[in-house]
Every structure is written in C-alpha cells, then in structure tokens.
Short mmCIF file of C-alpha atoms in Angstrom, two decimals:
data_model
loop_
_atom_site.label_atom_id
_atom_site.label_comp_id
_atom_site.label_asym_id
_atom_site.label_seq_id
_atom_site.Cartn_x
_atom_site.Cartn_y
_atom_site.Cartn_z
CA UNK A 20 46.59 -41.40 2.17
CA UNK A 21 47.28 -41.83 5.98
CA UNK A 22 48.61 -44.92 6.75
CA UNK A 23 46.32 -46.31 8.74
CA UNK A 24 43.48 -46.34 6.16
CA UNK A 25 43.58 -48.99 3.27
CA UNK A 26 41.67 -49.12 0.10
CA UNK A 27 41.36 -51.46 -2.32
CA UNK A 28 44.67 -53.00 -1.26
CA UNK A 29 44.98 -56.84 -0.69
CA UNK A 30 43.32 -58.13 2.72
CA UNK A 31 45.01 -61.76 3.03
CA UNK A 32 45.27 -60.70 7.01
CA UNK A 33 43.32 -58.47 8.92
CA UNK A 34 45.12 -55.36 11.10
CA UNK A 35 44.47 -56.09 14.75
CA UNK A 36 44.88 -52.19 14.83
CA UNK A 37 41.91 -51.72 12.75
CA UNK A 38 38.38 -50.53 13.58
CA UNK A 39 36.36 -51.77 10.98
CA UNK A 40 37.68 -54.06 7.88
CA UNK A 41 35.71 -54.61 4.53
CA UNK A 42 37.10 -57.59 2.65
CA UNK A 43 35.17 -58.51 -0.82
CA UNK A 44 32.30 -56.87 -0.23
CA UNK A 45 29.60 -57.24 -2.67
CA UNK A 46 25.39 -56.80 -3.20
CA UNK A 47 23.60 -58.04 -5.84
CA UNK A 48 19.78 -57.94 -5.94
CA UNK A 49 17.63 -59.29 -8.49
CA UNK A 50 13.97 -59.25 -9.72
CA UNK A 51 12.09 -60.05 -13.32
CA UNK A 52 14.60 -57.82 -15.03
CA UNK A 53 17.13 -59.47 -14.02
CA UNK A 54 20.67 -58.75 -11.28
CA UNK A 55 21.58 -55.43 -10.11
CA UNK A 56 24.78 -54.54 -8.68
CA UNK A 57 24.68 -52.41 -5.85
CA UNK A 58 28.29 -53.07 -4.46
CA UNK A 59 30.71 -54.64 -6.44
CA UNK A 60 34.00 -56.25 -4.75
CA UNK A 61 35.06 -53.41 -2.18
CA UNK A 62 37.93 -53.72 0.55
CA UNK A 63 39.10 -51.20 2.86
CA UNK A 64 40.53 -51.08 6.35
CA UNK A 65 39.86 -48.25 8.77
CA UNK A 66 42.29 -47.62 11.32
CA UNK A 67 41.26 -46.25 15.10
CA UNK A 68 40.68 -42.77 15.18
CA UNK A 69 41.21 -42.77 11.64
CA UNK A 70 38.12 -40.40 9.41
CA UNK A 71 37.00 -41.61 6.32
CA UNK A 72 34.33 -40.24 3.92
CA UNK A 73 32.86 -42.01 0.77
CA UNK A 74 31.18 -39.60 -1.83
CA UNK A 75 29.74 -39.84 -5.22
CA UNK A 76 26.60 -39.74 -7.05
CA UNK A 77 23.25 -40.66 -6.31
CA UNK A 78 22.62 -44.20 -7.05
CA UNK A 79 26.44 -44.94 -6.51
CA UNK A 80 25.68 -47.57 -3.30
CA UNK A 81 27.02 -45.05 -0.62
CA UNK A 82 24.07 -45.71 1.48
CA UNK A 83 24.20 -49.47 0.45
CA UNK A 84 27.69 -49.37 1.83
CA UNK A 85 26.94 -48.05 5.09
CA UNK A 86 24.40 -50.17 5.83
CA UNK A 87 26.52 -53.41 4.96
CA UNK A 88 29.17 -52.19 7.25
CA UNK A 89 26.56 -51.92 10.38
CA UNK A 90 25.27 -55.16 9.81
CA UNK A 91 22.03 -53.50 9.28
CA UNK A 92 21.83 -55.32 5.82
CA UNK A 93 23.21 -58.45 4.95
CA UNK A 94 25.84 -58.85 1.65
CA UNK A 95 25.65 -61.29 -1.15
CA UNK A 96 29.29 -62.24 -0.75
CA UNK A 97 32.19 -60.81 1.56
CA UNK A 98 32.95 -59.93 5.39
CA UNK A 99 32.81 -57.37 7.73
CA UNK A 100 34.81 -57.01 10.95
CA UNK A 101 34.54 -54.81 13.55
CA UNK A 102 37.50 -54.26 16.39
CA UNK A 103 38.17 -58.07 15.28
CA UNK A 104 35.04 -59.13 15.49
CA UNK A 105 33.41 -60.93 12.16
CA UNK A 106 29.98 -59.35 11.92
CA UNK A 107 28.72 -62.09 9.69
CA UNK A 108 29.45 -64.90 11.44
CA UNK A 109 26.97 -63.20 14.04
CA UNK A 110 23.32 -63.55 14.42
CA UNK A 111 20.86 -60.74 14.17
CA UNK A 112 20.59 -60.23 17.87
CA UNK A 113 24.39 -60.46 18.22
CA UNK A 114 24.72 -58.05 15.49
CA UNK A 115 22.15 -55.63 17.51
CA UNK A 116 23.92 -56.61 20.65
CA UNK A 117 28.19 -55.46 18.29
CA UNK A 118 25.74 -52.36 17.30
CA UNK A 119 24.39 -50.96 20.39
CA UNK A 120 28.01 -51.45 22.65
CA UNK A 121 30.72 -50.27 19.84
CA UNK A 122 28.92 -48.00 16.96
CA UNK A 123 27.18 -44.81 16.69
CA UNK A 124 24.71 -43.49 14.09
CA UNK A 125 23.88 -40.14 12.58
CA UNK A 126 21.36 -39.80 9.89
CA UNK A 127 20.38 -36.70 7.75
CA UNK A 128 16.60 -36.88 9.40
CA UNK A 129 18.19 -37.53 12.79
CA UNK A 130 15.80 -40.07 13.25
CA UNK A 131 15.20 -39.16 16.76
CA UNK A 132 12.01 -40.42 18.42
CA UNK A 133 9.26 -37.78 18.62
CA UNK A 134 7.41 -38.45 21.81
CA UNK A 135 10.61 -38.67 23.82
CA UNK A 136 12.39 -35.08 24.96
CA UNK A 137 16.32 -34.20 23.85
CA UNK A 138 17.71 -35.94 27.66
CA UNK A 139 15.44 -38.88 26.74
CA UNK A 140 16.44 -39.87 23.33
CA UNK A 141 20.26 -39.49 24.59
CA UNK A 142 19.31 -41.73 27.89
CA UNK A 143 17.75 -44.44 25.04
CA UNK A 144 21.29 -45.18 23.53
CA UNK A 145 22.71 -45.82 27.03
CA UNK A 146 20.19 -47.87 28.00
CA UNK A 147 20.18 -49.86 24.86
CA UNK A 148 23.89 -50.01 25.49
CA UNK A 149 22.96 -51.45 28.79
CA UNK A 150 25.39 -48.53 30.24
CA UNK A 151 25.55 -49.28 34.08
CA UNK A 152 25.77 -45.82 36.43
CA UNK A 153 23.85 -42.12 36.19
CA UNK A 154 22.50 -42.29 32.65
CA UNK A 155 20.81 -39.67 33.09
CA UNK A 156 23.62 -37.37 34.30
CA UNK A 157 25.89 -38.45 31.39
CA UNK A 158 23.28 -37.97 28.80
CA UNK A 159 22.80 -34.53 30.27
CA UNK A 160 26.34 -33.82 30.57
CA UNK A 161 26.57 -34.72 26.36
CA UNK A 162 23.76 -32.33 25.72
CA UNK A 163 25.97 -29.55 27.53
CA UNK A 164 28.56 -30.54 25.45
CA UNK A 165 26.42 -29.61 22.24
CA UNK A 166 25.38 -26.78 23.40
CA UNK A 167 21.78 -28.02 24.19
CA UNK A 168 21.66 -27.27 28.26
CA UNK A 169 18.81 -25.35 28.28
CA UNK A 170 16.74 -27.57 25.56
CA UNK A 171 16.99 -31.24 27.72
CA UNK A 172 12.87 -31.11 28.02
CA UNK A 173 12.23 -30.38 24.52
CA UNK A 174 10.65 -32.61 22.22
CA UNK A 175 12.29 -32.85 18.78
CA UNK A 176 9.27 -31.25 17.13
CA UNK A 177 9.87 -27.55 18.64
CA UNK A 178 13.62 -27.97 17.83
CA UNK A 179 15.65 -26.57 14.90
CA UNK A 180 17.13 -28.69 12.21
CA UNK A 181 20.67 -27.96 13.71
CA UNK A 182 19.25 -28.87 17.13
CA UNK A 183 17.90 -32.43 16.23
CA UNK A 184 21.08 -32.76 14.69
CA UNK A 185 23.22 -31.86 17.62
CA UNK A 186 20.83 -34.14 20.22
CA UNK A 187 21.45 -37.20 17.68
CA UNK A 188 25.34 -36.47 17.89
CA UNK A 189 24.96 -36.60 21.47
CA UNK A 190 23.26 -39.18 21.37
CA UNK A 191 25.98 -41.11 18.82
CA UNK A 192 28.67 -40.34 21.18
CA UNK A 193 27.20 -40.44 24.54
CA UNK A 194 28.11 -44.27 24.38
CA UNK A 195 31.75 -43.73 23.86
CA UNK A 196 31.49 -46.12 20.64
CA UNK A 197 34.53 -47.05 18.69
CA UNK A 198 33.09 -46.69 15.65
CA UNK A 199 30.44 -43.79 14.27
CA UNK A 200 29.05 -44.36 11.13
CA UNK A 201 27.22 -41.42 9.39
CA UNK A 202 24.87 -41.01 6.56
CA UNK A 203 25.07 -37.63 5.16
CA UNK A 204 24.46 -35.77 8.39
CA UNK A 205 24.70 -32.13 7.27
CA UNK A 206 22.33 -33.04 4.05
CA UNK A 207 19.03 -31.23 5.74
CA UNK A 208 20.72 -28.01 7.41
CA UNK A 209 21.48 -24.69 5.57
CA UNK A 210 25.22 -23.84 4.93
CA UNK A 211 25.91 -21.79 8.08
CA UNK A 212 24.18 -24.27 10.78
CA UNK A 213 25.61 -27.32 8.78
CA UNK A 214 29.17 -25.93 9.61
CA UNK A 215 28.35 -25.66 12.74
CA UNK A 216 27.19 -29.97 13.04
CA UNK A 217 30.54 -30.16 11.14
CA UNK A 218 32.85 -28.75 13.97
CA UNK A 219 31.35 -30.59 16.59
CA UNK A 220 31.33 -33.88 14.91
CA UNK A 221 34.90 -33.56 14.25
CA UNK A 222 35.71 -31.96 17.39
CA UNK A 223 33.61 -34.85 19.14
CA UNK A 224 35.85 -37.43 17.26
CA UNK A 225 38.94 -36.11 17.77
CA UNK A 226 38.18 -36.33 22.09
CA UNK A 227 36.63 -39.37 21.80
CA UNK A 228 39.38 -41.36 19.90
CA UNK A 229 36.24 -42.50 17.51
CA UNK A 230 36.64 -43.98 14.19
CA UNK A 231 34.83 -41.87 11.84
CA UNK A 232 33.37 -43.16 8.45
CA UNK A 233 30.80 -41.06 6.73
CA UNK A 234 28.86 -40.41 3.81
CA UNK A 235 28.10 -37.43 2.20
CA UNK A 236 27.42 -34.67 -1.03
CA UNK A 237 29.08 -32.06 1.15
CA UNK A 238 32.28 -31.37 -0.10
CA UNK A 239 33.14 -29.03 3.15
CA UNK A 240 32.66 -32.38 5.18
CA UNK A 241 34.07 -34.54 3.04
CA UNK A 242 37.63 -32.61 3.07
CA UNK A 243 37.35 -32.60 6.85
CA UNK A 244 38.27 -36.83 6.46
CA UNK A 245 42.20 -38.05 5.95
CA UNK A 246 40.66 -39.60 3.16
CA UNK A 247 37.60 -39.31 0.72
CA UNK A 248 36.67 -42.64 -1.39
CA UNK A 249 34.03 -41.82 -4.35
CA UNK A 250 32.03 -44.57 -5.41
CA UNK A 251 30.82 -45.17 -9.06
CA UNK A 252 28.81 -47.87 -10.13
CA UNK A 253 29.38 -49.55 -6.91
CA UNK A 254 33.08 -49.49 -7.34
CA UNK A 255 35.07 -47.91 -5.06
CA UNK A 256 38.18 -45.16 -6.59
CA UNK A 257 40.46 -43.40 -4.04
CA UNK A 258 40.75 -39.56 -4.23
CA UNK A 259 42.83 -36.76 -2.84
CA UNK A 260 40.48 -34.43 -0.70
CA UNK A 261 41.90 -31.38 -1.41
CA UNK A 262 42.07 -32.17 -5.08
CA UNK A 263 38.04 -33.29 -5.12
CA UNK A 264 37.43 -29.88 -2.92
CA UNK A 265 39.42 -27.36 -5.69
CA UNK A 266 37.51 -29.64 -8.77
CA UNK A 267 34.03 -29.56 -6.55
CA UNK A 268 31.54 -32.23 -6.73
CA UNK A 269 30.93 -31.63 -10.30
CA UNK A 270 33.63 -33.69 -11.10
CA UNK A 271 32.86 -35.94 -8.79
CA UNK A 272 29.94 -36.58 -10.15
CA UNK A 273 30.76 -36.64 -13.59
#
C-alpha cells in the first residue's frame, strides 16, 4: 500500500500532506421499515497525487461514498476534509464554492449539458470556478489535449460515447483541481474506447499532480490505482490490485 494512502488506520491527527481525509464516516437512513446502513464507520487518508479506487458490488455504498466525500450529500456522523479544509463545518454555498475551485467530476453519463457545444461545457467549469484570463483559449487548449480539436462546436448529442467522455475529462481537469473524484467513468463505453478514457485519465493525473479517487466495476481501471478498497456492506476492506485483477471481480463480488 503506498505510503501516502491510509485505510482504516487511526485518524487522531490529520496529514497536512493529505488531499482529502475521511474520519468516521457513516450514513444511516431510515423509513417505516426501519434504519439502513449505507456507510458504516470508514476512514481513509488520500495523499496528493496519490490514485485510489473503491470497488465492490452493487448496493455496497460506493456511490454513497463518493458523494459524502464531495459534500454533495451530507453524513449521519463523521468528517470530511479537503486540502485541510473541514467540509462539514461549511455551508452549502461554501461547500459549492470548496467544489467548484479544488475538485473535478466524471460521471459514467458524462452529464454534460446538451444545448451547450464541447468548448462550451469546458468554458462552464472555468467560469463556475470563477477562473480569471482567456477561458475560452484554455478550454480549447484541454479539448486539444483530448484529442477533440476538430469537435469544439459539437453538441454532445452528435458525439460518441468516448467523445462525451473525453469533453467531461476536459472539462474535470481544465480547472487544475486538486482533487478528481470519479464515478465509474468507463461504465458506458465498449472495451476498446474505454481503454482509451483510461489512458488519458491517468495520463491527465499524472501531469496535473491531481489526486485521483474513483469508483468503478472495471477491473482494468481499478488496477491502474496504488490502491483498490472494496466495499461490502458499507464496510470498507483493503485489497492488493494485482491480486483482485488475477482473482477478477468475481471474487470481488462474492
């Protein structure tokens, strides 16, 4: 396990060195039946430039994770902090305001917006960042960098699925963020194009000095990470990649 990723282990301090810390993170919900447990107790610490992927079943609170760690839900008990910053004790506009200057976001539907074209959807997250200078000439320049030059003007509805899903990267890393947070983003592409996302993300990373944390069923993406998590039942077990790759998800899932 690289040394700058911690699971489970005790979090009486928090690494100034870390990108994103987890400590005690839980979600219940409840109805007439009674309590579910989504999350149950986790704790990790991501280092910068550190990769991290979390696998398991559906159902296992990968998604539920995710979404706790963006602020984009809110826990039943435990903290989040991102570069230092306590994402709780924030509120919902100064979450928004932590979300739109240090993370990125990559979904498997992309989630682009279908009225605006490829150099318009990239332009959004800079302007959301509140980016000062050419936005337009830096989203541009990110499109060139995925390959997507000569598709600026295109709506998302005449693209491919590998072509939404390289606009959205440039779109999650036109910002420079410190953190990119992605929720299984090869999950709608066929083998050969979701390789393809796969290099670029990770060679968009690695130039970028992101912190990387992802979700996924892919096991070709998940080996990609220093480390892959699975969670079951909400519960979070650590795993050697190359051991969950050889075993496939199978056993994983079992």
């Amino acid at each position: 396990m690289a040394l700058n990723i911690r699971i489970n282990a005790p979090m009486d301090s928090i690494d100034p060195q870390a990108a994103i810390v987890a400590q005690h993170l839980s979600k219940h919900v409840s109805d007439a039946q009674g309590t579910l447990t989504l999350l149950e107790d986790v704790n990790l610490s991501v280092g910068r430039a550190s990769s991290l992927a979390i696998v398991g079943p559906s159902g296992s609170g990968k998604s539920t994770l995710l979404g706790l760690l963006a602020g984009l839900d809110l826990p039943s008990s435990g903290r989040v902090w991102i570069d230092g910053v306590d994402l709780f004790a924030l509120d919902e506009d100064g979450r928004a305001a932590l979300r739109a200057s240090k993370l990125g976001f990559v979904f498997q539907n992309f989630q682009l917006i279908g009225h605006l074209n490829a150099l318009e959807n990239v332009m959004l997250a800079l302007d959301i960042a509140e980016r000062a200078g050419n936005t337009r000439a830096e989203a541009q320049a990110m499109l060139e960098r995925v390959g997507l030059g000569q598709r600026l003007r295109q709506v998302p509805a005449v693209l491919s699925g590998g072509e939404q899903q390289r606009v959205a990267l440039a779109r999650a890393f036109v910002t420079r963020p410190s953190l990119l947070l992605a929720d299984e983003p090869t999950g709608n592409l066929d083998a050969a194009t979701g390789q393809r996302i796969i290099d670029l993300l990770f060679g968009l990373q690695r130039e970028q000095g992101t912190t990387l944390v992802l979700v996924t069923h892919d096991m070709e993406l998940a080996s990609r990470c220093e480390v892959v998590v699975t969670l079951h039942g909400g519960r979070v077990h650590t795993r050697d990649a190359n051991a969950m790759v050889a075993q496939g998800f199978s056993e994983v899932a079992a």
